[in-house]
Coordinates of N, CA and C in Angstrom, one line a residue:
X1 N 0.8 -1.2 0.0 CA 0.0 0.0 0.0 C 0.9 1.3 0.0
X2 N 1.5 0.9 0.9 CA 2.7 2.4 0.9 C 3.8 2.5 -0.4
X3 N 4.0 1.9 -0.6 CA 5.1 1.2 -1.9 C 4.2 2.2 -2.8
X4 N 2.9 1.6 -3.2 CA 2.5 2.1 -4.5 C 1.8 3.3 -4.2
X5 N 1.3 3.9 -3.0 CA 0.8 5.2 -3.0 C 2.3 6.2 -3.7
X6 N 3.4 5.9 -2.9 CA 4.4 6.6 -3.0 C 5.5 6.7 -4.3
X7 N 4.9 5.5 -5.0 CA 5.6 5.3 -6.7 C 4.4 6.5 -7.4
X8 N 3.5 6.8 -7.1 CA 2.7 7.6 -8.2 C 2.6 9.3 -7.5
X9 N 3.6 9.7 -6.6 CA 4.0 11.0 -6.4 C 4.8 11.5 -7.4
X10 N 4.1 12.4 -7.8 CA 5.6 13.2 -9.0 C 6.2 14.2 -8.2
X11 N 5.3 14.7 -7.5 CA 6.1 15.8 -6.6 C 4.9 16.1 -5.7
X12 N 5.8 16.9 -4.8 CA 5.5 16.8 -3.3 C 6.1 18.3 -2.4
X13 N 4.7 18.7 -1.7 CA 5.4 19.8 -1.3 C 4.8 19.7 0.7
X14 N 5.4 20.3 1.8 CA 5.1 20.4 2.9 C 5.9 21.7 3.6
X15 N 5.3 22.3 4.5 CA 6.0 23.1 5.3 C 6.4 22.0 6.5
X16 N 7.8 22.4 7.1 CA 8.0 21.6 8.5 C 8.3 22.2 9.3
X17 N 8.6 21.5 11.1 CA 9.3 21.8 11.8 C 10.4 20.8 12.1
X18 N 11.6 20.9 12.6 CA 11.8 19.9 12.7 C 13.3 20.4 14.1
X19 N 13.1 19.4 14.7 CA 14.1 18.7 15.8 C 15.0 18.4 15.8
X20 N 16.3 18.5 16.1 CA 17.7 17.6 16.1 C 17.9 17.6 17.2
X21 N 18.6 16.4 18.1 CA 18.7 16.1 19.6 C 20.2 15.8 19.2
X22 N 21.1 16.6 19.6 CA 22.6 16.3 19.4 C 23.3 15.6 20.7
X23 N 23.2 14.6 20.7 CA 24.3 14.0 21.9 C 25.1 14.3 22.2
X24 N 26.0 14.7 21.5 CA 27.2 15.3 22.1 C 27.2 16.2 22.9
X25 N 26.8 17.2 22.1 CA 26.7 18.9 22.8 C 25.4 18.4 23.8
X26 N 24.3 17.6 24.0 CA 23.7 17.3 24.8 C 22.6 19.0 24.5
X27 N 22.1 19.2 23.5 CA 21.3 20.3 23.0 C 20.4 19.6 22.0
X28 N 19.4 20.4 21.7 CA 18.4 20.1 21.0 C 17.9 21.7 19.6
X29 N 18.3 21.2 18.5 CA 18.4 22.8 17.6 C 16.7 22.2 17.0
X30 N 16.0 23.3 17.0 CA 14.8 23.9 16.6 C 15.1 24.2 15.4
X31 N 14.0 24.3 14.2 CA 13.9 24.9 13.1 C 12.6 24.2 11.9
X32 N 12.7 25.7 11.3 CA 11.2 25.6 10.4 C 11.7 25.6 9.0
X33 N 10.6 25.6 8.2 CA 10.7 25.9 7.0 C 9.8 25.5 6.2
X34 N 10.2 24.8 4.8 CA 9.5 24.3 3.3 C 10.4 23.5 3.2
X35 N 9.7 22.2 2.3 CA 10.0 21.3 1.4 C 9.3 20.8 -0.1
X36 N 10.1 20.9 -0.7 CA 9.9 20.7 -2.0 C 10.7 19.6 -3.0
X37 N 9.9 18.6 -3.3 CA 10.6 17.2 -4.3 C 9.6 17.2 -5.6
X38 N 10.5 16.5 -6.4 CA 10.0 16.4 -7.7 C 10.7 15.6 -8.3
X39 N 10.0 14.7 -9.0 CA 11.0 13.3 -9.6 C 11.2 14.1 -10.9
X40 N 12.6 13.9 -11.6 CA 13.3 13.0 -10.8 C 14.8 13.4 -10.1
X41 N 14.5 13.2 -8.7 CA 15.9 14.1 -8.4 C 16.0 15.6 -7.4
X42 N 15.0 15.9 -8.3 CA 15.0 17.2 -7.3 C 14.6 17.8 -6.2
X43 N 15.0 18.0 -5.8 CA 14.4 18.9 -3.9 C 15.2 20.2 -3.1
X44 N 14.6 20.3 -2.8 CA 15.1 22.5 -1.9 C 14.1 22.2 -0.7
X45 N 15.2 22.5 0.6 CA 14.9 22.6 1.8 C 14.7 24.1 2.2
X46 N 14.1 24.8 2.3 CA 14.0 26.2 3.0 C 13.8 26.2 4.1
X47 N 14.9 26.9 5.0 CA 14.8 26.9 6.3 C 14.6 28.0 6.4
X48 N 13.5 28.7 7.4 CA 13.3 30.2 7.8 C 13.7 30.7 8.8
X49 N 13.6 29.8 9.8 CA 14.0 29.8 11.4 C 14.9 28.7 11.9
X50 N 15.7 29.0 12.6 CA 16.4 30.2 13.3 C 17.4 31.1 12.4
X51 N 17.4 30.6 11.3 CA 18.3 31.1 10.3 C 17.8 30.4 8.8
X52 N 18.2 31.6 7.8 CA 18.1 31.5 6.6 C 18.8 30.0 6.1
X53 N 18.5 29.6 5.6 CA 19.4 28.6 4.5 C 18.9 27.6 3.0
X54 N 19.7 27.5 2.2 CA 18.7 26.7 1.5 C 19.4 25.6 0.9
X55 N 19.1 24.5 0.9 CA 19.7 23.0 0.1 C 18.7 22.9 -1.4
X56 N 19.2 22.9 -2.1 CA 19.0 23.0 -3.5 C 19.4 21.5 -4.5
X57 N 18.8 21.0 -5.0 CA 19.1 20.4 -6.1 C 18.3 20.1 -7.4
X58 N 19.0 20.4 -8.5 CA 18.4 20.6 -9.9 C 18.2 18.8 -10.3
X59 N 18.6 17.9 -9.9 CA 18.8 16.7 -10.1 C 20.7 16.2 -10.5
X60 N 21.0 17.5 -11.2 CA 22.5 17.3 -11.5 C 24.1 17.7 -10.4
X61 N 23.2 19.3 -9.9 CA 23.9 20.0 -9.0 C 23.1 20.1 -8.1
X62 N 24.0 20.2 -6.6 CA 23.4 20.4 -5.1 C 24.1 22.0 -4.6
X63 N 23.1 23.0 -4.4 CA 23.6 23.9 -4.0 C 23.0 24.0 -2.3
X64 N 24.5 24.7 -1.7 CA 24.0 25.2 -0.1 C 24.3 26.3 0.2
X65 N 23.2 27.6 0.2 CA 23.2 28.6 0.2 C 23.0 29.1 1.9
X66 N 24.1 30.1 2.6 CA 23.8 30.3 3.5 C 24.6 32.0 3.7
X67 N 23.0 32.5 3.8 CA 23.0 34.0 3.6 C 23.7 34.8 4.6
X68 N 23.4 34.4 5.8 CA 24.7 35.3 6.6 C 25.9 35.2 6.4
X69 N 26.4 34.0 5.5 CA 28.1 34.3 5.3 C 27.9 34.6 3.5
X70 N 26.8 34.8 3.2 CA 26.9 35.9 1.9 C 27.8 34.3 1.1
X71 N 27.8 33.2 0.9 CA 28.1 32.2 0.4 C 27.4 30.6 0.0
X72 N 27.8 30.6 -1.3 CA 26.8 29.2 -1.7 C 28.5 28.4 -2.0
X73 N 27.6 27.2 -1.5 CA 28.5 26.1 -1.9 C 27.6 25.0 -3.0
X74 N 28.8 24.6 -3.7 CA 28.2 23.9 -5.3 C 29.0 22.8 -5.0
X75 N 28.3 21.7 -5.5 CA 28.6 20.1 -5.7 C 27.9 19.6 -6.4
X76 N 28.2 18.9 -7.9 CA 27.9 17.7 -8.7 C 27.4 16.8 -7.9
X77 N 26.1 16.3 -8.0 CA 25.6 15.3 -7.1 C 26.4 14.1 -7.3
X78 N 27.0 13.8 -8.4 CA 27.4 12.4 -8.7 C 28.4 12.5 -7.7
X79 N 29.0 13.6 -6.3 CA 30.3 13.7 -5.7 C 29.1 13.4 -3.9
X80 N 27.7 13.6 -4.3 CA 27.4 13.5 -2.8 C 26.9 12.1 -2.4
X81 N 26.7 11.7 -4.2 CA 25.6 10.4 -4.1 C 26.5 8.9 -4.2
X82 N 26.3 7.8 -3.3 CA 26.7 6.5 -3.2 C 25.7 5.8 -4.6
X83 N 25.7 5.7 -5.5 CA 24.7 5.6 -7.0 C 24.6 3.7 -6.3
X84 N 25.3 2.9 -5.9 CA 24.9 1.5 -5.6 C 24.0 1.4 -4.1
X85 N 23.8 2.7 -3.8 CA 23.3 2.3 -1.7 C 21.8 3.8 -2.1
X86 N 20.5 3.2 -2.3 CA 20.1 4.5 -3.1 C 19.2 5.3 -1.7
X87 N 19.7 4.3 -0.2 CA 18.7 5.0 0.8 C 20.0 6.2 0.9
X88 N 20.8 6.5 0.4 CA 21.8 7.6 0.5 C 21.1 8.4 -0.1
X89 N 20.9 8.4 -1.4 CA 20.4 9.2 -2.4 C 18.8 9.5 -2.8
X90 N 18.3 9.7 -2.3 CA 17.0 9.7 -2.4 C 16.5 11.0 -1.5
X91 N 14.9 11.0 -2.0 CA 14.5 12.1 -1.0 C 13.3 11.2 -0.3
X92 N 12.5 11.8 0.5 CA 11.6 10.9 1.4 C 10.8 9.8 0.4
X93 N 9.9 11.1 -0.3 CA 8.7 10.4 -1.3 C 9.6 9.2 -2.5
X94 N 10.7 9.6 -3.1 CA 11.3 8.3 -3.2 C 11.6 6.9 -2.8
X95 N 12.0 6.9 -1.8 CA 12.7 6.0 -0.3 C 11.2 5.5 0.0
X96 N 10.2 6.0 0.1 CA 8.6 5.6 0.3 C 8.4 4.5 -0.8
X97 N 8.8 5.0 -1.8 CA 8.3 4.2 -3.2 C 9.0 3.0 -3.6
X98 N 9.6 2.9 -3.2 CA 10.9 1.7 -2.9 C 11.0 1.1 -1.2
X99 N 9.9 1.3 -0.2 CA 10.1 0.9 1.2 C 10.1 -0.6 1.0
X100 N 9.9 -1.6 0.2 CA 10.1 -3.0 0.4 C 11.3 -3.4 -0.5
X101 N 12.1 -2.9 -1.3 CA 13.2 -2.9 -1.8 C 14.6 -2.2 -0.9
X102 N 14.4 -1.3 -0.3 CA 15.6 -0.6 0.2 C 15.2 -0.6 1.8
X103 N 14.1 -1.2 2.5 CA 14.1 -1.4 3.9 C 13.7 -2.7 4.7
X104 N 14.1 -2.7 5.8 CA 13.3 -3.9 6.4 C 12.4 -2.7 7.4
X105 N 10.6 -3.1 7.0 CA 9.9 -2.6 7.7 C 9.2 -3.4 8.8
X106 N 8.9 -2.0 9.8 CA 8.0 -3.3 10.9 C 7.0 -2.2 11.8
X107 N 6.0 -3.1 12.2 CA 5.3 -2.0 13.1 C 6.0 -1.6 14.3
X108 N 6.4 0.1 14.5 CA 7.0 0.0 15.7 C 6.3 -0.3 17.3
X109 N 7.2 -0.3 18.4 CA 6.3 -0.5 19.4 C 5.2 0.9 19.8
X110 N 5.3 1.9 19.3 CA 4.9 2.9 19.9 C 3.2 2.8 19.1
X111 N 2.1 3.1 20.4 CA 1.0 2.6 20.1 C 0.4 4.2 19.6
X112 N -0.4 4.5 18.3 CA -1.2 5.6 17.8 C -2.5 5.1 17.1
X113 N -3.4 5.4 17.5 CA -5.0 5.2 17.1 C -5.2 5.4 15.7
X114 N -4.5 6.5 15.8 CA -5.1 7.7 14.2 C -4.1 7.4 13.3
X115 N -3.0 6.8 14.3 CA -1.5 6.7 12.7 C -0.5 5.3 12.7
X116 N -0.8 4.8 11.6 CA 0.4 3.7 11.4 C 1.9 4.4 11.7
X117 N 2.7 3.9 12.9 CA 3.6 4.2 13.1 C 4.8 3.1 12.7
X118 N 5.9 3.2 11.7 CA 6.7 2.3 11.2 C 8.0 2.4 11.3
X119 N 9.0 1.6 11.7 CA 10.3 1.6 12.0 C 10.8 1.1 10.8
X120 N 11.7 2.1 9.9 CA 12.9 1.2 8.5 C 13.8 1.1 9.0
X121 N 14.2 -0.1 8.9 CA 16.0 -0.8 8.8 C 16.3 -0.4 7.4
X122 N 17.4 0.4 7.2 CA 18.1 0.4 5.7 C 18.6 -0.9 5.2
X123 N 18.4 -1.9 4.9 CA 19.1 -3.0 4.1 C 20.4 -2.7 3.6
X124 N 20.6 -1.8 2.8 CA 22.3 -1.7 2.5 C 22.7 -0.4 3.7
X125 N 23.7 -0.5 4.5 CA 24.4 0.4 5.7 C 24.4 1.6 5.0
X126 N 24.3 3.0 5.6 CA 24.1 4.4 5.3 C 25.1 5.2 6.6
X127 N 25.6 5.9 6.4 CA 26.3 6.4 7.3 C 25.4 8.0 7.5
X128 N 24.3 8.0 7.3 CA 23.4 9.1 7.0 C 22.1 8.7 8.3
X129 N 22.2 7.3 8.8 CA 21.1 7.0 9.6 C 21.4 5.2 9.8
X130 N 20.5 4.6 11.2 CA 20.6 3.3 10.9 C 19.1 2.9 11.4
X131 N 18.2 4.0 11.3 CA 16.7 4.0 11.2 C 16.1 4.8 10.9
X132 N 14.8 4.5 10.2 CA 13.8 5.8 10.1 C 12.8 5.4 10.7
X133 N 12.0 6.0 11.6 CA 10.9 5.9 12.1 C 9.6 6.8 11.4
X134 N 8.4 6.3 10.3 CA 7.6 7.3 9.6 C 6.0 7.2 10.6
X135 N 5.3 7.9 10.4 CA 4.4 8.5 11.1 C 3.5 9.1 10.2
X136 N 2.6 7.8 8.9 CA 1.4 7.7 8.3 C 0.3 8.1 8.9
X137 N -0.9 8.5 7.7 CA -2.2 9.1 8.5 C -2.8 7.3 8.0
X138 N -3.9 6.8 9.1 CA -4.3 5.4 9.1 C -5.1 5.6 7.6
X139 N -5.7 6.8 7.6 CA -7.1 6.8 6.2 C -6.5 7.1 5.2
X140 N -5.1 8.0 5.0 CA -4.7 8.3 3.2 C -3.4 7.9 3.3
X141 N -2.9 7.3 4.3 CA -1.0 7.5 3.9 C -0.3 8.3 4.2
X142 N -1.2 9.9 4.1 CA -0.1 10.6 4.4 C 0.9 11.0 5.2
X143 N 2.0 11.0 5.0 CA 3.4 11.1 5.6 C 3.2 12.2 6.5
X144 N 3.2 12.1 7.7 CA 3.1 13.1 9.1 C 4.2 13.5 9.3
X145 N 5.2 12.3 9.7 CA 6.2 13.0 10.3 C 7.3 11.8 10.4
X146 N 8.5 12.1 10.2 CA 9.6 11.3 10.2 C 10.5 11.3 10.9
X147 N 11.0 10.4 11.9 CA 12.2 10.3 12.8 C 13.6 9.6 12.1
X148 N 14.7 10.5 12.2 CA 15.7 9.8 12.1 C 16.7 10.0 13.1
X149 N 17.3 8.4 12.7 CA 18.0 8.0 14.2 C 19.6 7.6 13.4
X150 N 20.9 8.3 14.1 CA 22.3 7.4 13.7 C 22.8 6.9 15.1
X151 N 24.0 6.2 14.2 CA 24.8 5.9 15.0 C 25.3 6.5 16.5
X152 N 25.1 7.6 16.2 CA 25.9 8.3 17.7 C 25.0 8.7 18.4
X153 N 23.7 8.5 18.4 CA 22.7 8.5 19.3 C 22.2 10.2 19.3
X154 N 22.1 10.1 17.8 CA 21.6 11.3 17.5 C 20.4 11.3 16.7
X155 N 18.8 11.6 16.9 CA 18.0 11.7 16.8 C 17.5 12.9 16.0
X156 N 16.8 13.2 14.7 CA 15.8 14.4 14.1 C 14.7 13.9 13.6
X157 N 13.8 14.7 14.6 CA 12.2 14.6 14.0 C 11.9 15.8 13.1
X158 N 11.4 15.3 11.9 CA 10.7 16.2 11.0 C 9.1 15.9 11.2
X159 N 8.5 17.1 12.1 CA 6.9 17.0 11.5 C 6.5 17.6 10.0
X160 N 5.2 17.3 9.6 CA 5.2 17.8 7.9 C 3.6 18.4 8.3
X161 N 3.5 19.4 7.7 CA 2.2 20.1 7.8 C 1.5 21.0 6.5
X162 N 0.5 21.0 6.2 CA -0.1 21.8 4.6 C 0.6 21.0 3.2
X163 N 0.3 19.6 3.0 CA 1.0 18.6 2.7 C 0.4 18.7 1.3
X164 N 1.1 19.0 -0.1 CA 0.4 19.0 -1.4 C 1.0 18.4 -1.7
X165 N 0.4 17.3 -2.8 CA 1.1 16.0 -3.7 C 0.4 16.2 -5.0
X166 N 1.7 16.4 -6.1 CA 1.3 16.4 -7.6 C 0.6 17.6 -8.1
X167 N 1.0 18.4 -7.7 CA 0.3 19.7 -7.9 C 1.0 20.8 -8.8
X168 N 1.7 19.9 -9.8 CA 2.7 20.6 -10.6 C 3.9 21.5 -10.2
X169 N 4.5 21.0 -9.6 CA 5.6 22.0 -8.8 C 6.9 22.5 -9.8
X170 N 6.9 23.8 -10.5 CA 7.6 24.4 -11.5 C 9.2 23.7 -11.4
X171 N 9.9 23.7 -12.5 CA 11.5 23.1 -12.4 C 11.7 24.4 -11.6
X172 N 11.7 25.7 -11.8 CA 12.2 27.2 -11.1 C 12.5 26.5 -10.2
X173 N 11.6 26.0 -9.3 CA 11.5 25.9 -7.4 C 12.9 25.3 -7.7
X174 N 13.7 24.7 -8.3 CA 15.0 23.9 -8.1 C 16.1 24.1 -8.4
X175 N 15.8 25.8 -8.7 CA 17.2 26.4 -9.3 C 17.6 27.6 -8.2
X176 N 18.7 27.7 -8.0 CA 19.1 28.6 -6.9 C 19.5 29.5 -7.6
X177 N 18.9 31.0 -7.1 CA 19.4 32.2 -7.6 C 20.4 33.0 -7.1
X178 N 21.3 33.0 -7.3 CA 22.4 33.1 -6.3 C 22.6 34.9 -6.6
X179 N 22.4 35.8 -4.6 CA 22.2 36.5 -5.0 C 23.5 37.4 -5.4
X180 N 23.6 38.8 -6.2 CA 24.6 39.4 -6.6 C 25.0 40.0 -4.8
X181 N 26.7 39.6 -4.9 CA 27.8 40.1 -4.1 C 28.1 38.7 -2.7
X182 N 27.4 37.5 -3.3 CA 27.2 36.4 -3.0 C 29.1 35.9 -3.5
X183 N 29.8 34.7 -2.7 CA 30.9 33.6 -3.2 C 30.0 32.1 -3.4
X184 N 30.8 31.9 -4.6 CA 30.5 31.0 -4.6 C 31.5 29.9 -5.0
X185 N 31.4 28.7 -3.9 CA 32.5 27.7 -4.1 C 32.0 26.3 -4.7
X186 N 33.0 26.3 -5.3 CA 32.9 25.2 -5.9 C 33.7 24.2 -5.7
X187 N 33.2 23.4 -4.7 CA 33.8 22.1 -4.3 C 34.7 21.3 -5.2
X188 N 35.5 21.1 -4.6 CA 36.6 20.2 -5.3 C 36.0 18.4 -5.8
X189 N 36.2 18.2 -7.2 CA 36.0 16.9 -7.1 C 36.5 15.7 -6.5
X190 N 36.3 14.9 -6.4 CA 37.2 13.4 -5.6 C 38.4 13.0 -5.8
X191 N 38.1 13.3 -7.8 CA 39.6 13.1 -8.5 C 40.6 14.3 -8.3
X192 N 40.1 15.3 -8.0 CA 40.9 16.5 -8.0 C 41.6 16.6 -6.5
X193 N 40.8 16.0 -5.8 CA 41.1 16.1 -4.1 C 42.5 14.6 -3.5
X194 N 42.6 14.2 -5.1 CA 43.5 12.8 -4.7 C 45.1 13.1 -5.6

């Protein structure tokens, strides 16, 4: 059911909030924004609060624009993405579309009336997470809210709210305007860095 709701998203848009519980520093960073995907490839995180920022990808390039230091950074996806491990490279509504191919799913313990709550094991190792916990509506599927969990006992909840699917989301939303008096770096490639 979730497999094939999530193979017939072409694109996908949500405002969030979302949570990071840092172990280390033993803090917890707040923050809002937008989300925007679009098969195939593309997605832009807009953060508003506590600070500007934006994660950009056209499908080919990933830009990270971050306005108080007046600088974007550029990377060729083929330099971010593991192309054989694709829970690396994907965005949610992808990873959805593929949940019985790229996870081991299970009902988690945590009991909700109104929502299927589910625990993913990645199948191939990710150094990006070693769970996702999703947070379905019981009557359409839709994706509430996502927990991810790593290695170092670090925890981020994304809740998702004003949730539009397939509602023609322009290629624009995926191109970063980089503004004038802006640097912009251009990451060194793998081969260039060896």
């Amino acid at each position: 059911m979730i497999q094939a709701k999530y193979r017939s998203v072409t694109d996908f848009y949500a405002r969030f909030n979302q949570e990071a519980s840092i172990k280390a520093l033993n803090q917890v960073q707040k923050s809002e924004g937008e989300f925007w995907f679009k098969k195939p490839g593309k997605l832009r995180w807009s953060y508003h609060k506590p600070q500007k920022q934006e994660y950009v990808s056209n499908g080919y390039t990933f830009w990270f624009y971050n306005p108080q230091e007046k600088q974007v950074i550029e990377y060729p996806i083929s330099e971010l993405i593991n192309p054989g491990n694709p829970t690396t490279t994907s965005s949610l509504p992808e990873l959805l579309g593929n949940i019985n191919t790229l996870f081991r799913p299970a009902f988690s313990d945590i009991k909700d009336s109104s929502n299927y709550v589910i625990d993913l094991i990645p199948i191939e190792e990710t150094d990006q997470y070693n769970k996702l916990t999703i947070v379905l509506d019981r009557k359409n599927l839709m994706l509430k809210a996502v927990y991810l969990y790593d290695s170092f006992g670090n925890a981020t909840k994304v809740i998702l709210r004003d949730i539009k699917i397939n509602k023609g989301i322009p290629d624009s939303v995926f191109k970063l305007d980089i503004p004038e008096g802006t640097e912009l770096i251009k990451a060194p490639s793998l081969t260039e860095r060896h």
